[in-house]
XYZ file of C-alpha atoms in Angstrom:
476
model
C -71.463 46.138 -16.547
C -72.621 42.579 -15.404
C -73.531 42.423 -19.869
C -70.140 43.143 -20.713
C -69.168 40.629 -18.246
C -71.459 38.006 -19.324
C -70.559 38.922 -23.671
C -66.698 38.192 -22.809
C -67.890 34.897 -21.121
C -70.032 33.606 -23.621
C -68.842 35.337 -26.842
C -65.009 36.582 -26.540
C -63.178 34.147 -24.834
C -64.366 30.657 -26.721
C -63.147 32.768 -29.481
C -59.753 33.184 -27.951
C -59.497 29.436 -27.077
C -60.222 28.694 -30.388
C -57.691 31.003 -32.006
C -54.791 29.486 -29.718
C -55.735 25.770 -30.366
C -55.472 26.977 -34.679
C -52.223 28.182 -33.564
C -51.376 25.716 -31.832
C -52.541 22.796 -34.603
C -50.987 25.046 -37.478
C -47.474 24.551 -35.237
C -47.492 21.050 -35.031
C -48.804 20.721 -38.528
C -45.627 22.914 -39.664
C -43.144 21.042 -37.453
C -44.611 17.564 -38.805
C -44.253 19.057 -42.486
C -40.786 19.985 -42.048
C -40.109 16.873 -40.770
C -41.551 15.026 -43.172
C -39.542 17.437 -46.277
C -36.070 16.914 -44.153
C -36.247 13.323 -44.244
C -38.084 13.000 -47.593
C -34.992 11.906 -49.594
C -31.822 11.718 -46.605
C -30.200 8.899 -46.856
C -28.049 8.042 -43.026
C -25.626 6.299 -45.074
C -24.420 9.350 -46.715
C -22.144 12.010 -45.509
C -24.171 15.330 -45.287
C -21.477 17.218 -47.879
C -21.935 19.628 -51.170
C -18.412 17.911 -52.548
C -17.115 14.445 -51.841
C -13.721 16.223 -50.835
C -15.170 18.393 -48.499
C -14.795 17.442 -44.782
C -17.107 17.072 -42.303
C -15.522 19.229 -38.801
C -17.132 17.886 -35.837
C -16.336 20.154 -32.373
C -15.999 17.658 -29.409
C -16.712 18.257 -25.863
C -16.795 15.997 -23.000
C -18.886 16.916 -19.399
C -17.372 14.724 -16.641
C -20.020 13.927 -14.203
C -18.762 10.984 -11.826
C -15.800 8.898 -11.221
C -17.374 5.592 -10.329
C -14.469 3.155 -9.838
C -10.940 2.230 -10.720
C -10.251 -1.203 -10.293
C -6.487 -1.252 -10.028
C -6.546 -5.485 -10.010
C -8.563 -5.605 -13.515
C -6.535 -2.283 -14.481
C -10.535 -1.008 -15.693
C -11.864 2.859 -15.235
C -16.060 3.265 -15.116
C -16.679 6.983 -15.342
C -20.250 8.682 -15.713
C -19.934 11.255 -18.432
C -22.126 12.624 -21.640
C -20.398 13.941 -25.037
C -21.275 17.050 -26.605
C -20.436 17.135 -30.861
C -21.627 19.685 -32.787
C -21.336 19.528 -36.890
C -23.270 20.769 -39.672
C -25.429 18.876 -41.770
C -25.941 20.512 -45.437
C -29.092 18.459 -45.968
C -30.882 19.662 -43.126
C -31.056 23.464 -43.418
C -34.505 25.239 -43.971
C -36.432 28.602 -44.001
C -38.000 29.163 -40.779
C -40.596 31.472 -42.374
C -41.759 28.755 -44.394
C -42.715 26.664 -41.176
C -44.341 29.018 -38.762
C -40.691 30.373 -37.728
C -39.920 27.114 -36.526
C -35.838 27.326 -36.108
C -35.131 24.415 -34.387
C -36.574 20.279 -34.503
C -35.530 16.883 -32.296
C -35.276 13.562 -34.044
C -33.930 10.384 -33.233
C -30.267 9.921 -33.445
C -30.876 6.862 -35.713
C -32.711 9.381 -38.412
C -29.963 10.954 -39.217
C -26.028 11.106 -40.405
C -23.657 11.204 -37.620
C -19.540 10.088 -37.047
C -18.991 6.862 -35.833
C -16.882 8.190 -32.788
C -16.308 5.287 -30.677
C -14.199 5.261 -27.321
C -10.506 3.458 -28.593
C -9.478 1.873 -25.243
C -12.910 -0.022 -24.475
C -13.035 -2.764 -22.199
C -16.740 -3.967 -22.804
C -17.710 -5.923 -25.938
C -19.707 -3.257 -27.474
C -17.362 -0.227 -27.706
C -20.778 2.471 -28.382
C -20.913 2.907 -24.546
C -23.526 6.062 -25.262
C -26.994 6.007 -24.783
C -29.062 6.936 -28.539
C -30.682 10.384 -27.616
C -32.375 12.542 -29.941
C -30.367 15.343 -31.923
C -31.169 19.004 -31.871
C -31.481 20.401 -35.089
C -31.197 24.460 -36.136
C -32.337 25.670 -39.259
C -28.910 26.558 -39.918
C -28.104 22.667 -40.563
C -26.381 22.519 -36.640
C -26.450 19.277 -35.390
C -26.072 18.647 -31.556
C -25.944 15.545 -29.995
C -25.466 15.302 -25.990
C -25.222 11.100 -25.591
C -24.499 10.712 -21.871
C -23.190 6.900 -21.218
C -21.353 4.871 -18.494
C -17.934 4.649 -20.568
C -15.787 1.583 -18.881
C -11.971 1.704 -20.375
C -9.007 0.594 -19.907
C -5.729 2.209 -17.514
C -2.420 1.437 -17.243
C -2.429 2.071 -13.348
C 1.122 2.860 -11.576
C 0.640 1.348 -8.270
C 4.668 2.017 -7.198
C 3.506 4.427 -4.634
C -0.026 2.623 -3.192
C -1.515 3.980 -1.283
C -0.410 7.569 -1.599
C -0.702 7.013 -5.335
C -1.361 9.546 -8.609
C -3.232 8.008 -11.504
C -3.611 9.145 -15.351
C -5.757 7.399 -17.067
C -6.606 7.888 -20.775
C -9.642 7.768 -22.801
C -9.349 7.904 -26.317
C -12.234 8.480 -28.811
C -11.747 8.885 -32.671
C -14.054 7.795 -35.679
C -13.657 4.519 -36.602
C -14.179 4.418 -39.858
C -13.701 8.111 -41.614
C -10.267 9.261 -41.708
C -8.842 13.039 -41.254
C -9.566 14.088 -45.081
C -13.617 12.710 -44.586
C -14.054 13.795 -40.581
C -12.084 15.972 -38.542
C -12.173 16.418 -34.812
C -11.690 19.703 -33.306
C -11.362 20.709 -29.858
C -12.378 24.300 -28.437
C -11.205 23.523 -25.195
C -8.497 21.221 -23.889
C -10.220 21.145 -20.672
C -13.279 18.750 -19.842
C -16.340 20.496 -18.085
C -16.952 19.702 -14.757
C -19.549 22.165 -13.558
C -21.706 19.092 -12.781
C -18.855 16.725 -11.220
C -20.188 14.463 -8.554
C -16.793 14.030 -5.996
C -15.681 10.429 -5.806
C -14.916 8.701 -2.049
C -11.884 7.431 -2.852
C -10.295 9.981 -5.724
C -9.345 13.768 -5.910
C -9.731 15.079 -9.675
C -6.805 17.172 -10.191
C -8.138 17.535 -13.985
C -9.365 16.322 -17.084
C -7.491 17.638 -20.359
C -7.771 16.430 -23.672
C -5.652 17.021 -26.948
C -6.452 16.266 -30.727
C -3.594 14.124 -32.960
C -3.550 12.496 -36.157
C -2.227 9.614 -36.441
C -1.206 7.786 -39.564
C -1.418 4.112 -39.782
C 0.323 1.557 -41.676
C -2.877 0.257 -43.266
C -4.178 3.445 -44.658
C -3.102 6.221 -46.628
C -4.699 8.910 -45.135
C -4.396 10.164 -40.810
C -6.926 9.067 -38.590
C -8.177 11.933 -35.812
C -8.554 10.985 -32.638
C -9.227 13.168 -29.560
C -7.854 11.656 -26.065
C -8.889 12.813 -22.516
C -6.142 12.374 -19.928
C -7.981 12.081 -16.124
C -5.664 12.740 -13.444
C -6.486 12.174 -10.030
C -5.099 11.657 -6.310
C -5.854 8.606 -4.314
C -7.687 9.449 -1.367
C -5.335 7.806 1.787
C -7.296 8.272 4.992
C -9.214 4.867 3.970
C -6.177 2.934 4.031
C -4.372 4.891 6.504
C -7.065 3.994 9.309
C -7.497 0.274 8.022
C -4.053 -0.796 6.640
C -0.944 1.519 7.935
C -2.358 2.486 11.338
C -2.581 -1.183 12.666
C 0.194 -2.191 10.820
C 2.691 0.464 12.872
C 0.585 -0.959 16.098
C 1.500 -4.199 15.120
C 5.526 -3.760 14.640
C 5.693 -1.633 18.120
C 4.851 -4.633 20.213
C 7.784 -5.863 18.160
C 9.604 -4.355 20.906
C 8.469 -5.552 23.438
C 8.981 -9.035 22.986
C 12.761 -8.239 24.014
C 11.057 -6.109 27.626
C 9.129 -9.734 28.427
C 11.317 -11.906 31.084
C 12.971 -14.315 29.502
C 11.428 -17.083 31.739
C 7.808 -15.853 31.105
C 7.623 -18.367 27.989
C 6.173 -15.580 26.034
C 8.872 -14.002 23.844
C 8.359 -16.788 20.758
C 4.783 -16.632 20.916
C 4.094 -13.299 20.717
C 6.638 -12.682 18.107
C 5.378 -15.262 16.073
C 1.965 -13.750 16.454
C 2.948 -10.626 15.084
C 4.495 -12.240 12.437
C 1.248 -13.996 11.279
C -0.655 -10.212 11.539
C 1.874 -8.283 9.646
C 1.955 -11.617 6.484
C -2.419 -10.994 6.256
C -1.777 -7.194 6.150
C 0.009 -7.815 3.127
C -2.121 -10.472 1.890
C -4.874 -7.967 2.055
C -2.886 -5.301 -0.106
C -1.932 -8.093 -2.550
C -5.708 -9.147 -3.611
C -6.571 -5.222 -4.261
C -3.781 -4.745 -6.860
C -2.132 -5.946 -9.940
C -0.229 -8.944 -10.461
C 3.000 -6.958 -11.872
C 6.379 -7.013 -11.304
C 6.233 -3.624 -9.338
C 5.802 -3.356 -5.230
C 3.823 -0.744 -4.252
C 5.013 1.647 -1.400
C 2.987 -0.048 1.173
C 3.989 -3.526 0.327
C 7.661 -2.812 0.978
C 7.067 -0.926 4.145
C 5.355 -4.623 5.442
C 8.025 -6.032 3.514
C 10.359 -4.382 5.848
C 8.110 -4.865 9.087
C 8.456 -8.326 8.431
C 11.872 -8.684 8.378
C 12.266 -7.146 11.555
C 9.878 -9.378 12.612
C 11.539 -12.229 11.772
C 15.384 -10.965 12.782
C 13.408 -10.238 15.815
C 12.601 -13.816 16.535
C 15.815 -15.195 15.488
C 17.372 -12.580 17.938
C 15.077 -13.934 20.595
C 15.619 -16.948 19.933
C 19.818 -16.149 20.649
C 18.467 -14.795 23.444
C 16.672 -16.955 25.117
C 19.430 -19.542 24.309
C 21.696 -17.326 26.035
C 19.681 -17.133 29.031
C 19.564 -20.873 29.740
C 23.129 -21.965 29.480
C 24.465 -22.958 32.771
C 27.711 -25.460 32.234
C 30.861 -24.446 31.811
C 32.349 -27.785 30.744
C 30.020 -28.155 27.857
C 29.308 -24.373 27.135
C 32.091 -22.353 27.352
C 31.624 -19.396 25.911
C 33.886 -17.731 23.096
C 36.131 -15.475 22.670
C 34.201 -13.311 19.864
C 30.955 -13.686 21.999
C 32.909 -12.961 24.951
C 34.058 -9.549 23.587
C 31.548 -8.627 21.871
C 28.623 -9.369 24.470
C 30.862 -8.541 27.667
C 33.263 -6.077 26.599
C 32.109 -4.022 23.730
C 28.720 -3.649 23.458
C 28.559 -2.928 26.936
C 30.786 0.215 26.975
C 28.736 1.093 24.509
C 25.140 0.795 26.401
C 26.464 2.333 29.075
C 26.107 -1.401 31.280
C 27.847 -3.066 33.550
C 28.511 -6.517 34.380
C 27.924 -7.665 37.523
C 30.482 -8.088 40.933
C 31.855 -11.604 41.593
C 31.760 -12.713 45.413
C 35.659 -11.912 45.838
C 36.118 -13.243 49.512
C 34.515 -16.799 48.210
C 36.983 -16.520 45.274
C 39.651 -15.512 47.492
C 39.151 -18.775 49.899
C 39.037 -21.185 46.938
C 41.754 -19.579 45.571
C 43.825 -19.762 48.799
C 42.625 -23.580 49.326
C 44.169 -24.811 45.311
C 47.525 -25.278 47.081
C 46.566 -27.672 48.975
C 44.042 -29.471 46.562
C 46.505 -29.405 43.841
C 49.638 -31.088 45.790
C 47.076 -34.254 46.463
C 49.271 -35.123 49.986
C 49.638 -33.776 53.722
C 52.508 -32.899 55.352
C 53.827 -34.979 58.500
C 52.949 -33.391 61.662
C 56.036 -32.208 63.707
C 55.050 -34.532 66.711
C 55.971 -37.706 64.288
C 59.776 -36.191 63.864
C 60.015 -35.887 67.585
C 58.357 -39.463 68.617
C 60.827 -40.761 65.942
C 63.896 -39.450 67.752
C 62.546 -40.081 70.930
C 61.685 -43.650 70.076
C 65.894 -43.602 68.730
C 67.237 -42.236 71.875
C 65.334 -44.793 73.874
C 65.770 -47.648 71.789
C 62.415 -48.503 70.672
C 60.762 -48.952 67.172
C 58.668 -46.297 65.269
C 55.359 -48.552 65.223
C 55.019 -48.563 68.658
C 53.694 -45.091 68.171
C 50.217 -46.591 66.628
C 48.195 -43.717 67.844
C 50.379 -41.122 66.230
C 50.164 -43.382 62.230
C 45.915 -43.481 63.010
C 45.818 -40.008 63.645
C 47.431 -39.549 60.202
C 45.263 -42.177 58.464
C 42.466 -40.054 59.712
C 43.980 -36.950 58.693
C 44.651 -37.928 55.457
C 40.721 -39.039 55.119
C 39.868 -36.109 56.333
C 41.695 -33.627 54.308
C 40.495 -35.894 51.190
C 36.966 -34.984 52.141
C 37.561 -31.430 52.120
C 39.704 -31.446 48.370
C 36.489 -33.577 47.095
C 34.429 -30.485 48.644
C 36.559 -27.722 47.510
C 36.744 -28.811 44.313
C 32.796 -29.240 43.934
C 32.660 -25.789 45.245
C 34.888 -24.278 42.233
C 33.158 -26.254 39.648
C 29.697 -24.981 40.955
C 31.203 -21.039 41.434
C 32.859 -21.868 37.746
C 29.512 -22.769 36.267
C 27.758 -20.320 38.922
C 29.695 -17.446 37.024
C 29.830 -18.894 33.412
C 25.835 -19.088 34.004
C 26.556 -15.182 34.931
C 28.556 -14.349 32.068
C 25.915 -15.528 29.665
C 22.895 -14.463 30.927
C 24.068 -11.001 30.993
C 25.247 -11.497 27.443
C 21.554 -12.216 26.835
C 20.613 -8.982 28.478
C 23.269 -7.210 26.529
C 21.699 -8.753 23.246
C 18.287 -7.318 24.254
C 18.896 -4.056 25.892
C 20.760 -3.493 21.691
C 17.654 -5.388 20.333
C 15.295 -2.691 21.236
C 17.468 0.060 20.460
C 18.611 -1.518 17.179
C 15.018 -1.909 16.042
C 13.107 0.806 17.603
C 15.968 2.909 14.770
C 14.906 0.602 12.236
C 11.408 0.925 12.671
C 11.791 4.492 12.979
C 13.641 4.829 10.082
C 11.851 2.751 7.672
C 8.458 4.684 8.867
C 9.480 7.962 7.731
C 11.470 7.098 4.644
C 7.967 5.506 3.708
C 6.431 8.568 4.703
C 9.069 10.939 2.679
C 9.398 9.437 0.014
C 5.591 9.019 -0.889
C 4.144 12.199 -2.831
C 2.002 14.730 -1.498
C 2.694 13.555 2.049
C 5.880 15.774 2.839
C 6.881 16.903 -0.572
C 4.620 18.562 -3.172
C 2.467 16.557 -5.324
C 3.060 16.488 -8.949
C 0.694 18.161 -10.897
């Protein structure tokens, strides 16, 4: 037994080794010879045909692997992808039983014929984005060639509803030189492959279709082929939701309450002004990340609209606050339109009322205008009596000297109290007008916040409604 063992050792299995390496040598030796008798007399130059009429039918797939970026300001689309084209090459058919059954070879792309697809809608200077791989050859004459490549085109992007936006973008590839009647394109399936797609951050792929037409120029007689891949994808919003919208609906609520601050706190201007400023770099930022076109995205015109109520809110506070500090009658009486419309009508609308006057106060003055406005004092009823006293015993009237100082005094007197009544009515006049307008300027506030807490309400969810696949159904 431990013979046998030692015969296979020594004897057998070097044999075996030696058989397989023969094999092995006689393999390569057949693959090199078949190379060498494929590309004894091929010419690259030369379309691989039996008749010059013939055509040349190439299949075309494309494998979608990664959506790298869309840069909506440069209007450019990078995606990660690798073609698949399939044709048949008369010149390179063979016998596999005349090289060790070999059925199938690799060579370099540059070693042999192939269409000079190139990707239309380029953006880089050299529009052969795909990397040179080798080819896989059958025996049959097949030619496969998978060039993978980091294709950078062009896109006409629609930014009308940023940032709940849908994008198409197009990529069209066609040969450049051979027309429909020397290479056609065909298309198996209008739909890309994306068994290996890589999700992007920022973009949902809805899909990737392509469709084959043939388009005849002006230049040329015969149609050029072209196949073109339409991506279609959703803009993922949560980004600029949390970044851009989110503060930007913080920001316009304390819009509000610039018309809750007391109108003595000094405050009102400032922070509306302040909000202002916010809401103008929130928009700045949206500007620099899109296109300079004559369409305003979604977004823009919902700041848009923020910052007009900002600013109508700092005019109104501005009326306001103007309102609030306008004391004089003389010099600021109020009127009549802002008098009805502050004091009469808007108020029955709020549901406000304006405050009491001091009626007793108003009463006295009132009572007290007789006397201020007839400027003189009656004579007191002693005078008529010393006169006809002073007649029935024969003397003259002024001998009654105490009774004409008592009315000098009097008169003094009662000229004293007109002076202070009448600074009394001016001051209750401008005490009320002072009144009348500052509760004007609450009226104007209390419908400030209601006014604009509608308006910001309203332009939120029109925003919100009208962009797609937030309340309505995307389009697919």
């Amino acid at each position: 037994m431990a013979g046998g063992v030692e015969l296979f050792l020594r004897i057998v299995l070097p044999m075996l080794v030696l058989m397989t390496m023969a094999q092995g040598a006689n393999g390569s030796q057949a693959e090199k010879d078949l190379i060498q008798d494929l590309l004894r007399n091929y010419d690259v130059m030369v379309r691989p045909i039996d008749k010059y009429n013939d055509i040349i039918n190439v299949s075309f797939a494309v494998t979608l692997q990664q959506i790298v970026d869309l840069d909506e300001k440069n209007q450019l689309l990078t995606t990660s992808m690798y073609m698949g084209w399939t044709w048949n090459d008369t010149y390179l058919k063979w016998n596999p039983d005349n090289y060790s059954g070999i059925v199938e070879i690799r060579l370099p792309a540059k070693k042999v014929w192939k269409p000079d697809i190139l990707v239309y809608n380029s953006a880089v200077d050299s529009f052969d984005q795909m990397l040179q791989t080798n080819v896989v050859i059958w025996s049959t004459g097949a030619v496969e060639w998978l060039p993978p490549g980091l294709f950078k085109t062009t896109c006409d992007v629609d930014i009308r509803y940023f940032p709940f936006d849908e994008q198409r973008c197009t990529m069209k590839f066609g040969a450049w030189t051979y027309h429909g009647g020397m290479v056609d394109l065909a298309l198996p399936d209008e739909n890309a492959i994306l068994d290996n797609y890589i999700p992007s951050g920022e973009w949902d792929l809805i899909s990737m279709k392509g469709h084959r037409t043939s388009v005849k120029y002006e230049c040329c007689p015969h149609p050029f082929v072209d196949v073109t891949y339409t991506i279609h994808m959703r803009r993922r919003t949560l980004f600029y939701g949390f970044n851009l919208i989110l503060p930007c609906v913080l920001v316009c609520s304390l819009t509000i309450l610039v018309f809750l601050l007391p109108a003595d706190s000094g405050e009102r201007i400032t922070l509306g002004i302040t909000v202002l400023l916010a809401l103008v770099v929130f928009l700045q930022l949206v500007a620099d990340n899109l296109p300079p076109t004559d369409v305003i995205p979604l977004l823009g015109k919902y700041f848009a609209c923020s910052i007009v109520m900002v600013t109508a809110s700092v005019v109104c506070t501005v009326i306001s606050l103007n309102f609030h500090h306008t004391t004089s009658a003389n010099t600021n009486t109020m009127p009549g339109w802002i008098r009805f419309v502050f004091l009469n009508f808007l108020p029955r609308i709020l549901r406000m009322k304006r405050p009491g006057e001091n009626s007793f106060r108003r009463k006295f003055l009132d009572n007290q205008a007789e006397v201020v406005m007839d400027g003189k004092v009656e004579e007191y009823p002693l005078m008529v009596a010393g006169e006809r006293l002073g007649n029935w015993m024969g003397t003259n009237q002024t001998e009654l000297s105490p009774l004409n100082e008592a009315k000098k005094e009097l008169n003094d007197v009662l000229h004293e109290v007109r002076f202070i009544t009448s600074r009394m009515h001016n001051d209750d006049e401008d005490e009320k007008s002072a009144l009348e307008w500052r509760f004007a300027a609450t009226v104007l506030d209390r419908f400030c916040v209601i006014f604009f807490i509608i308006y910001f309400v309203v332009s939120t969810l029109f925003t919100i409604a009208v962009a797609p696949g937030v309340l309505l159904p995307p389009d697919n």
